[in-house]
């Protein structure tokens, strides 16, 4: 890869992994079978990041709105998250992946929270791919939680309201340690962002692709990244 190509590789890719339910439905299977098939893809895409030059990968695993699903599906997803973390922890550590979670953990059960904390700790010294998993994450919820903390700092005299500008709020967001996503991919053909990274994606490029998440291969990932390389990001300016 030439230097020119490298510069056109997105540093941070965020993915809305959608379409697991439809993938299962097409096969006449329960939705959870689709979620399991989807989880299998995650490892492949995480491992594809390093050779493709993607430093940060953020994946949307469960939204603050997904609690509206049936108890069976929610419970099955929570079991799957526990299983995934337990089964993959060692491999992620040895592959130099640094894992962090964003979202509101409070509503998750203690066992899952412990597994999440442990995986973050286990991989804290890794500096290869930075994998962020959005679990019980909602962009509006994140902004609301951030605003609450900011307000407490103002009330405590630690933050002067006069100093607040567009660089203040991001310091209170779950993503404080992340650059903004350069590219947001959504699988399954839906062209909406469903409350994902609302603040952070102000200038992200979007790719809405028809493939259902369990069918999304690293080859297709490479093609999406190549298309990103053709895009012209202007950030409101006129091209020189
Ligand atoms: C995405 O797949 C995974 C989660 C939201 C947890 P869906 O479960 O939304 O699959 P579809 O959209 O119903 O096909
Ligand atoms: C977005 O998918 C959330 C995740 C992929 C985790 P949804 O399937 O929940 O989104 P909607 O309901 O189609 O907007
Ligand atoms: Mg969906």
Coordinates of C-alpha atoms in Angstrom, one line a residue, residues 63 72 116 121 129 156 159 196 200-201 221 228 230:
X63 CA -28.9 0.0 21.9
X72 CA -36.5 -14.1 25.3
X116 CA -16.7 -6.1 30.8
X121 CA -8.4 -4.4 32.4
X129 CA -6.5 -2.3 17.2
X156 CA -19.4 22.3 42.2
X159 CA -16.4 24.4 35.4
X196 CA -25.6 5.8 17.2
X200 CA -19.3 12.1 17.1
X201 CA -20.5 11.4 13.6
X221 CA -15.2 -4.7 4.4
X228 CA -14.1 5.6 1.3
X230 CA -12.6 7.8 -3.2

